[in-house]
Tab-separated table of C-alpha atoms in Angstrom:
chain	number	residue	atom	x	y	z
A	1333	MET	CA	36.433	33.175	45.054
A	1334	LYS	CA	37.291	29.679	46.276
A	1335	ASN	CA	34.013	28.259	44.908
A	1336	GLN	CA	34.563	30.035	41.616
A	1337	PHE	CA	38.043	28.526	41.420
A	1338	LEU	CA	36.705	25.032	42.128
A	1339	ILE	CA	34.006	25.378	39.455
A	1340	THR	CA	36.545	26.626	36.889
A	1341	PHE	CA	38.923	23.809	37.835
A	1342	PHE	CA	36.183	21.193	37.542
A	1343	ILE	CA	35.106	22.426	34.077
A	1344	SER	CA	38.734	22.498	32.936
A	1345	PHE	CA	39.198	18.983	34.284
A	1346	LEU	CA	36.163	17.759	32.328
A	1347	LEU	CA	37.376	19.404	29.127
A	1348	ILE	CA	40.876	17.969	29.532
A	1349	GLY	CA	39.388	14.585	30.352
A	1350	CYS	CA	37.246	14.619	27.202
A	1351	ALA	CA	40.253	15.666	25.133
A	1352	ILE	CA	42.366	12.890	26.619
A	1353	SER	CA	39.539	10.393	26.049
A	1354	LYS	CA	39.269	11.291	22.384
A	1355	LYS	CA	43.018	11.437	21.960
A	1356	ASN	CA	43.383	7.994	23.491
A	1357	LYS	CA	41.234	6.393	20.783
A	1358	THR	CA	43.614	4.223	18.817
A	1359	LYS	CA	43.512	3.690	15.090
A	1360	ALA	CA	42.202	0.188	15.805
A	1361	ASP	CA	39.356	1.645	17.905
A	1362	LEU	CA	38.318	4.008	15.126
A	1363	GLU	CA	38.522	1.234	12.538
A	1364	GLN	CA	36.282	-0.911	14.749
A	1365	ALA	CA	33.770	1.938	14.970
A	1366	GLU	CA	33.786	2.256	11.176
A	1367	TYR	CA	33.337	-1.497	10.850
A	1368	HIS	CA	30.165	-1.415	12.959
A	1369	TYR	CA	28.950	1.712	11.147
A	1370	PHE	CA	29.294	0.080	7.741
A	1371	LYS	CA	27.512	-3.054	8.962
A	1372	ALA	CA	24.573	-0.933	10.126
A	1373	TYR	CA	24.656	1.127	6.934
A	1374	ALA	CA	24.593	-2.050	4.826
A	1375	VAL	CA	21.376	-3.110	6.551
A	1376	LEU	CA	19.789	0.267	5.728
A	1377	LYS	CA	20.684	-0.297	2.083
A	1378	SER	CA	19.076	-3.763	2.034
A	1379	THR	CA	15.438	-2.693	2.320
A	1380	THR	CA	12.540	-4.404	0.563
A	1381	ASN	CA	10.128	-1.750	-0.751
A	1382	ASN	CA	11.935	0.626	1.616
A	1383	ALA	CA	11.073	-1.557	4.614
A	1384	LEU	CA	13.123	-3.593	7.082
A	1385	SER	CA	12.154	-6.465	9.331
A	1386	ASN	CA	12.346	-6.113	13.093
A	1387	ALA	CA	15.236	-8.604	13.147
A	1388	LEU	CA	17.260	-6.510	10.707
A	1389	THR	CA	16.638	-3.216	12.527
A	1390	THR	CA	17.635	-4.872	15.819
A	1391	GLN	CA	20.861	-6.092	14.227
A	1392	ALA	CA	21.607	-2.686	12.699
A	1393	LEU	CA	20.832	-0.853	15.937
A	1394	ASP	CA	23.236	-3.104	17.841
A	1395	ASP	CA	26.019	-2.277	15.386
A	1396	ILE	CA	25.478	1.474	15.290
A	1397	ASP	CA	25.252	1.595	19.095
A	1398	LYS	CA	28.658	-0.092	19.224
A	1399	ALA	CA	30.074	2.416	16.755
A	1400	ILE	CA	28.775	5.364	18.792
A	1401	SER	CA	30.024	3.861	22.067
A	1402	ILE	CA	33.526	3.918	20.568
A	1403	ASP	CA	33.282	7.322	18.882
A	1404	ASP	CA	30.286	9.577	19.474
A	1405	THR	CA	31.709	12.496	17.480
A	1406	GLN	CA	30.686	11.232	14.033
A	1407	SER	CA	27.615	12.925	12.562
A	1408	LYS	CA	27.053	10.066	10.121
A	1409	TYR	CA	26.777	7.533	12.971
A	1410	HIS	CA	23.937	9.444	14.622
A	1411	ARG	CA	22.235	9.923	11.248
A	1412	VAL	CA	22.255	6.186	10.626
A	1413	ARG	CA	20.897	5.497	14.106
A	1414	GLY	CA	18.115	8.011	13.430
A	1415	SER	CA	17.229	6.227	10.184
A	1416	ILE	CA	17.118	2.871	11.948
A	1417	TYR	CA	14.733	4.281	14.557
A	1418	SER	CA	12.572	5.651	11.733
A	1419	HIS	CA	12.317	2.152	10.285
A	1420	ARG	CA	11.197	1.000	13.730
A	1421	ARG	CA	8.616	3.838	13.778
A	1422	GLU	CA	10.264	5.254	16.893
A	1423	TYR	CA	10.193	8.781	15.525
A	1424	LYS	CA	10.980	10.670	18.734
A	1425	LYS	CA	14.228	8.725	19.103
A	1426	ALA	CA	14.886	9.219	15.393
A	1427	LEU	CA	14.578	12.996	15.741
A	1428	VAL	CA	16.933	13.055	18.749
A	1429	ASN	CA	19.589	11.348	16.649
A	1430	PHE	CA	19.062	13.482	13.546
A	1431	LYS	CA	19.349	16.633	15.657
A	1432	LYS	CA	22.576	15.293	17.236
A	1433	ALA	CA	23.924	14.553	13.767
A	1434	LEU	CA	23.215	18.133	12.721
A	1435	GLN	CA	24.832	19.547	15.869
A	1436	LEU	CA	27.998	17.732	14.882
A	1437	ASN	CA	27.694	18.640	11.197
A	1438	PRO	CA	25.067	21.213	10.162
A	1439	GLU	CA	25.722	20.301	6.514
A	1440	ASN	CA	24.631	16.662	6.922
A	1441	SER	CA	21.926	16.701	4.242
A	1442	LEU	CA	20.891	13.118	4.945
A	1443	ALA	CA	20.102	14.131	8.530
A	1444	HIS	CA	17.876	16.954	7.238
A	1445	MET	CA	16.115	14.439	5.002
A	1446	GLY	CA	15.798	12.040	7.933
A	1447	LYS	CA	14.154	14.774	10.007
A	1448	GLY	CA	11.775	15.386	7.119
A	1449	ILE	CA	10.799	11.719	7.025
A	1450	ALA	CA	10.239	11.614	10.804
A	1451	TYR	CA	8.118	14.765	10.739
A	1452	GLU	CA	6.152	13.509	7.718
A	1453	ASN	CA	5.312	10.259	9.459
A	1454	THR	CA	4.107	12.080	12.564
A	1455	GLY	CA	1.822	14.387	10.582
A	1456	LYS	CA	3.979	17.516	10.925
A	1457	PHE	CA	3.890	18.248	7.228
A	1458	LYS	CA	5.153	21.837	7.277
A	1459	LEU	CA	8.221	20.900	9.336
A	1460	ALA	CA	8.787	17.964	7.001
A	1461	GLU	CA	8.676	20.256	3.974
A	1462	GLU	CA	11.129	22.696	5.573
A	1463	ASN	CA	13.635	19.914	6.222
A	1464	TYR	CA	13.239	18.462	2.740
A	1465	PHE	CA	13.906	21.900	1.260
A	1466	LYS	CA	17.038	22.132	3.418
A	1467	ALA	CA	18.194	18.725	2.175
A	1468	LEU	CA	17.446	19.826	-1.389
A	1469	GLU	CA	20.325	22.295	-1.144
A	1470	ASP	CA	22.546	19.254	-1.672
A	1471	LYS	CA	22.119	18.714	-5.414
A	1472	GLU	CA	23.327	15.125	-5.131
A	1473	LEU	CA	20.206	14.320	-3.101
A	1474	ALA	CA	17.776	16.051	-5.473
A	1475	VAL	CA	16.159	12.881	-6.826
A	1476	SER	CA	15.692	11.315	-3.380
A	1477	VAL	CA	14.316	14.538	-1.910
A	1478	ASN	CA	11.929	15.089	-4.845
A	1479	PHE	CA	10.647	11.545	-4.324
A	1480	ASN	CA	10.081	12.185	-0.612
A	1481	LEU	CA	8.348	15.466	-1.404
A	1482	GLY	CA	6.046	13.478	-3.677
A	1483	LEU	CA	5.161	11.231	-0.746
A	1484	LEU	CA	4.702	14.202	1.564
A	1485	TYR	CA	2.417	16.158	-0.767
A	1486	GLY	CA	0.348	13.038	-1.420
A	1487	LYS	CA	-0.306	12.617	2.316
A	1488	TRP	CA	-0.891	16.357	2.632
A	1489	GLY	CA	-3.615	16.284	-0.026
A	1490	LYS	CA	-1.575	18.434	-2.429
A	1491	HIS	CA	-1.979	15.991	-5.294
A	1492	ASP	CA	-0.855	18.193	-8.184
A	1493	ARG	CA	2.371	19.024	-6.371
A	1494	SER	CA	2.871	15.341	-5.572
A	1495	ILE	CA	2.577	14.404	-9.250
A	1496	GLU	CA	4.941	17.253	-10.136
A	1497	GLN	CA	7.617	15.901	-7.789
A	1498	TYR	CA	7.377	12.344	-9.111
A	1499	THR	CA	7.588	13.665	-12.666
A	1500	LYS	CA	10.774	15.538	-11.738
A	1501	VAL	CA	12.213	12.278	-10.455
A	1502	LEU	CA	11.367	10.512	-13.717
A	1503	VAL	CA	13.040	13.210	-15.793
A	1504	SER	CA	16.291	12.321	-14.012
A	1505	LEU	CA	15.627	8.585	-13.617
A	1506	PRO	CA	13.211	7.433	-16.349
A	1507	ASN	CA	13.374	3.806	-15.167
A	1508	TYR	CA	12.641	4.422	-11.492
A	1509	LYS	CA	9.855	1.961	-10.731
A	1510	SER	CA	8.740	3.478	-7.419
A	1511	ALA	CA	8.152	6.911	-8.960
A	1512	TYR	CA	5.775	5.411	-11.561
A	1513	LEU	CA	4.049	3.395	-8.838
A	1514	ASN	CA	3.559	6.348	-6.508
A	1515	ARG	CA	2.518	8.739	-9.259
A	1516	GLY	CA	-0.019	6.138	-10.350
A	1517	LYS	CA	-1.376	5.913	-6.806
A	1518	VAL	CA	-1.961	9.669	-6.723
A	1519	LYS	CA	-3.712	9.547	-10.113
A	1520	LEU	CA	-5.814	6.653	-8.846
A	1521	SER	CA	-6.967	8.774	-5.900
A	1522	LEU	CA	-7.894	11.507	-8.394
A	1523	LYS	CA	-9.969	8.953	-10.352
A	1524	LYS	CA	-7.677	9.315	-13.376
A	1525	TYR	CA	-7.853	5.569	-13.898
A	1526	GLU	CA	-6.454	5.316	-17.423
A	1527	GLU	CA	-3.484	7.525	-16.548
A	1528	ALA	CA	-2.892	5.555	-13.361
A	1529	LEU	CA	-3.023	2.314	-15.335
A	1530	MET	CA	-0.293	3.581	-17.658
A	1531	ASP	CA	1.979	4.336	-14.700
A	1532	PHE	CA	1.316	0.939	-13.105
A	1533	ASN	CA	2.007	-0.810	-16.415
A	1534	LYS	CA	5.363	0.954	-16.617
A	1535	ALA	CA	6.199	0.099	-13.002
A	1536	ILE	CA	5.412	-3.583	-13.607
A	1537	SER	CA	7.443	-3.632	-16.816
A	1538	LEU	CA	10.414	-2.528	-14.698
A	1539	ALA	CA	9.680	-4.865	-11.758
A	1540	PRO	CA	7.325	-7.707	-12.783
A	1541	LYS	CA	7.194	-9.178	-9.261
A	1542	ASP	CA	6.391	-6.001	-7.384
A	1543	LYS	CA	3.376	-6.849	-5.216
A	1544	VAL	CA	2.339	-3.261	-4.605
A	1545	SER	CA	2.369	-2.347	-8.294
A	1546	LEU	CA	0.370	-5.431	-9.234
A	1547	ASN	CA	-2.219	-4.808	-6.534
A	1548	ASN	CA	-2.619	-1.179	-7.603
A	1549	ARG	CA	-2.891	-2.078	-11.275
A	1550	GLY	CA	-5.585	-4.564	-10.336
A	1551	LEU	CA	-7.414	-1.808	-8.483
A	1552	ALA	CA	-7.234	0.497	-11.519
A	1553	LEU	CA	-8.618	-2.313	-13.694
A	1554	PHE	CA	-11.381	-2.883	-11.137
A	1555	TYR	CA	-12.447	0.766	-11.362
A	1556	LEU	CA	-12.432	0.460	-15.145
A	1557	LYS	CA	-14.755	-2.578	-14.750
A	1558	ARG	CA	-12.168	-4.850	-16.357
A	1559	TYR	CA	-12.850	-7.413	-13.652
A	1560	GLU	CA	-11.249	-10.526	-15.165
A	1561	GLU	CA	-7.948	-8.704	-15.750
A	1562	ALA	CA	-8.100	-7.251	-12.247
A	1563	ILE	CA	-8.547	-10.715	-10.713
A	1564	VAL	CA	-5.478	-11.974	-12.593
A	1565	ASP	CA	-3.380	-9.202	-11.036
A	1566	PHE	CA	-4.686	-9.843	-7.530
A	1567	LYS	CA	-3.885	-13.543	-7.853
A	1568	LYS	CA	-0.360	-12.684	-9.012
A	1569	THR	CA	-0.020	-10.344	-6.033
A	1570	LEU	CA	-0.936	-13.098	-3.598
A	1571	ARG	CA	1.507	-15.598	-5.109
A	1572	ILE	CA	4.535	-13.363	-4.482
A	1573	ASP	CA	6.331	-13.603	-1.123
A	1574	LEU	CA	8.918	-10.871	-0.532
A	1575	GLY	CA	9.941	-12.025	2.961
A	1576	ASP	CA	9.816	-10.593	6.470
A	1577	SER	CA	10.902	-7.040	5.672
A	1578	PHE	CA	7.894	-6.667	3.388
A	1579	ASN	CA	5.392	-8.785	5.303
A	1580	GLU	CA	6.008	-7.067	8.650
A	1581	ASN	CA	5.458	-3.611	7.152
A	1582	TYR	CA	2.795	-4.042	4.469
A	1583	ASP	CA	-0.695	-5.551	4.530
A	1584	THR	CA	-0.883	-5.841	0.745
A	1585	ASP	CA	-2.272	-9.385	0.846
A	1586	ALA	CA	-5.286	-8.305	2.915
A	1587	TYR	CA	-6.029	-5.549	0.401
A	1588	ALA	CA	-5.540	-7.905	-2.542
A	1589	TYR	CA	-8.053	-10.382	-1.076
A	1590	ASN	CA	-10.619	-7.624	-0.568
A	1591	ASN	CA	-9.996	-6.134	-4.010
A	1592	MET	CA	-10.369	-9.573	-5.582
A	1593	ALA	CA	-13.646	-10.130	-3.710
A	1594	ASN	CA	-14.972	-6.823	-5.016
A	1595	SER	CA	-13.916	-7.764	-8.538
A	1596	TYR	CA	-15.705	-11.114	-8.328
A	1597	PHE	CA	-18.761	-9.295	-6.991
A	1598	GLY	CA	-18.676	-6.896	-9.910
A	1599	HIS	CA	-18.257	-9.881	-12.228
A	1600	GLY	CA	-21.402	-11.466	-10.769
A	1601	LYS	CA	-19.655	-14.354	-8.954
A	1602	LEU	CA	-21.076	-14.014	-5.466
A	1603	ASP	CA	-19.695	-17.266	-4.013
A	1604	HIS	CA	-16.149	-16.228	-4.943
A	1605	ALA	CA	-16.758	-12.739	-3.591
A	1606	CYS	CA	-17.941	-14.074	-0.228
A	1607	PHE	CA	-14.960	-16.397	0.048
A	1608	TYR	CA	-12.423	-13.626	-0.582
A	1609	TRP	CA	-14.123	-11.061	1.652
A	1610	ASN	CA	-13.700	-13.572	4.452
A	1611	GLU	CA	-10.070	-14.160	3.439
A	1612	ALA	CA	-9.445	-10.402	3.595
A	1613	ILE	CA	-10.833	-10.194	7.135
A	1614	ASP	CA	-8.919	-13.297	8.234
A	1615	ASN	CA	-5.717	-11.676	6.926
A	1616	GLY	CA	-6.232	-8.540	8.988
A	1617	TYR	CA	-8.133	-6.238	6.643
A	1618	VAL	CA	-9.550	-3.304	8.603
A	1619	TYR	CA	-12.019	-1.045	6.834
A	1620	LYS	CA	-12.032	2.739	7.297
A	1621	SER	CA	-15.309	4.581	6.848
A	1622	GLU	CA	-13.712	7.363	4.782
A	1623	TRP	CA	-12.819	4.852	2.075
A	1624	LYS	CA	-16.430	4.874	0.900
A	1625	GLU	CA	-16.080	8.518	-0.095
A	1626	GLU	CA	-12.455	8.346	-1.238
A	1627	TYR	CA	-12.390	5.026	-3.102
A	1628	ASN	CA	-16.029	3.892	-3.327
A	1629	ILE	CA	-15.130	0.733	-1.399
A	1630	GLU	CA	-17.648	-0.885	0.968
A	1631	ASP	CA	-17.009	-2.513	4.331
A	1632	PRO	CA	-16.535	-6.260	3.662
A	1633	VAL	CA	-18.103	-7.135	7.026
A	1634	LYS	CA	-21.333	-5.423	5.990
A	1635	LEU	CA	-21.158	-6.951	2.520
A	1636	ILE	CA	-20.839	-10.438	4.007
A	1637	LEU	CA	-23.864	-9.822	6.240
A	1638	LYS	CA	-25.861	-8.504	3.316
A	1639	HIS	CA	-24.925	-10.980	0.600
A	1640	CYS	CA	-23.290	-14.069	2.068
A	1641	ASN	CA	-25.061	-15.188	5.240
A	1642	LYS	CA	-28.312	-16.267	3.685
């Protein structure tokens, strides 16, 4: 009985202590927590092509950690920390925070979407889909969730469903550049080159300095054997610098160099092709054997050995 009393007393003490701790938070404390939350949230909203530099994620993580150290009862704080970890590709930590956010508020739709993103990027496509569907219950998030479902189905090999989701997005937001870009990428993988070209043209009309759109349009032109036009797009791609957030997360330049080399090769300009194959490799281009089947693209290392070192 004595031990039972001590255990009950200890639990009661902890509960009272927690209540006192929360009660003792002053208005100034809570305002400071909100201040750090909004600083972190502002960083999340400042992405370049949905990417953040390591410096920015470090800054945002410092702020959201401060907010949570002051008040750990806010679902939105843990959701933001989960999103920051996702940008850092630390998906296990991201999931811990999204789950905490949902413990505090099961209706936090952004946390469901965050879980979907983390699962998608770790290859757990079914779990990702389930969480996206849960987020889709919030009608205000419909466009964002449809876009993410488009990404998911593209990775999952469900290309028709991917195109369907991007088309839904464009019904609601007809000037959404990224939906045209991503729908074009799916059509490109299906060898629907003319249709892909139309989507890339629209994306570029909305964002003329979008490196990814220009590189993909160049690739569509390459497949259509419109080599001179393709080379123009690859050169434009390489002239655009979008800063650290883009450069640390995308290897578009390496692909543009390799695509340009292939275009020069198709155009019969071997010296130019050799030069740009080497540029691609020097910029970190790494060939994957499955690309031969998927995209009819050869390994530049083998091409250099075959055509350039003579």
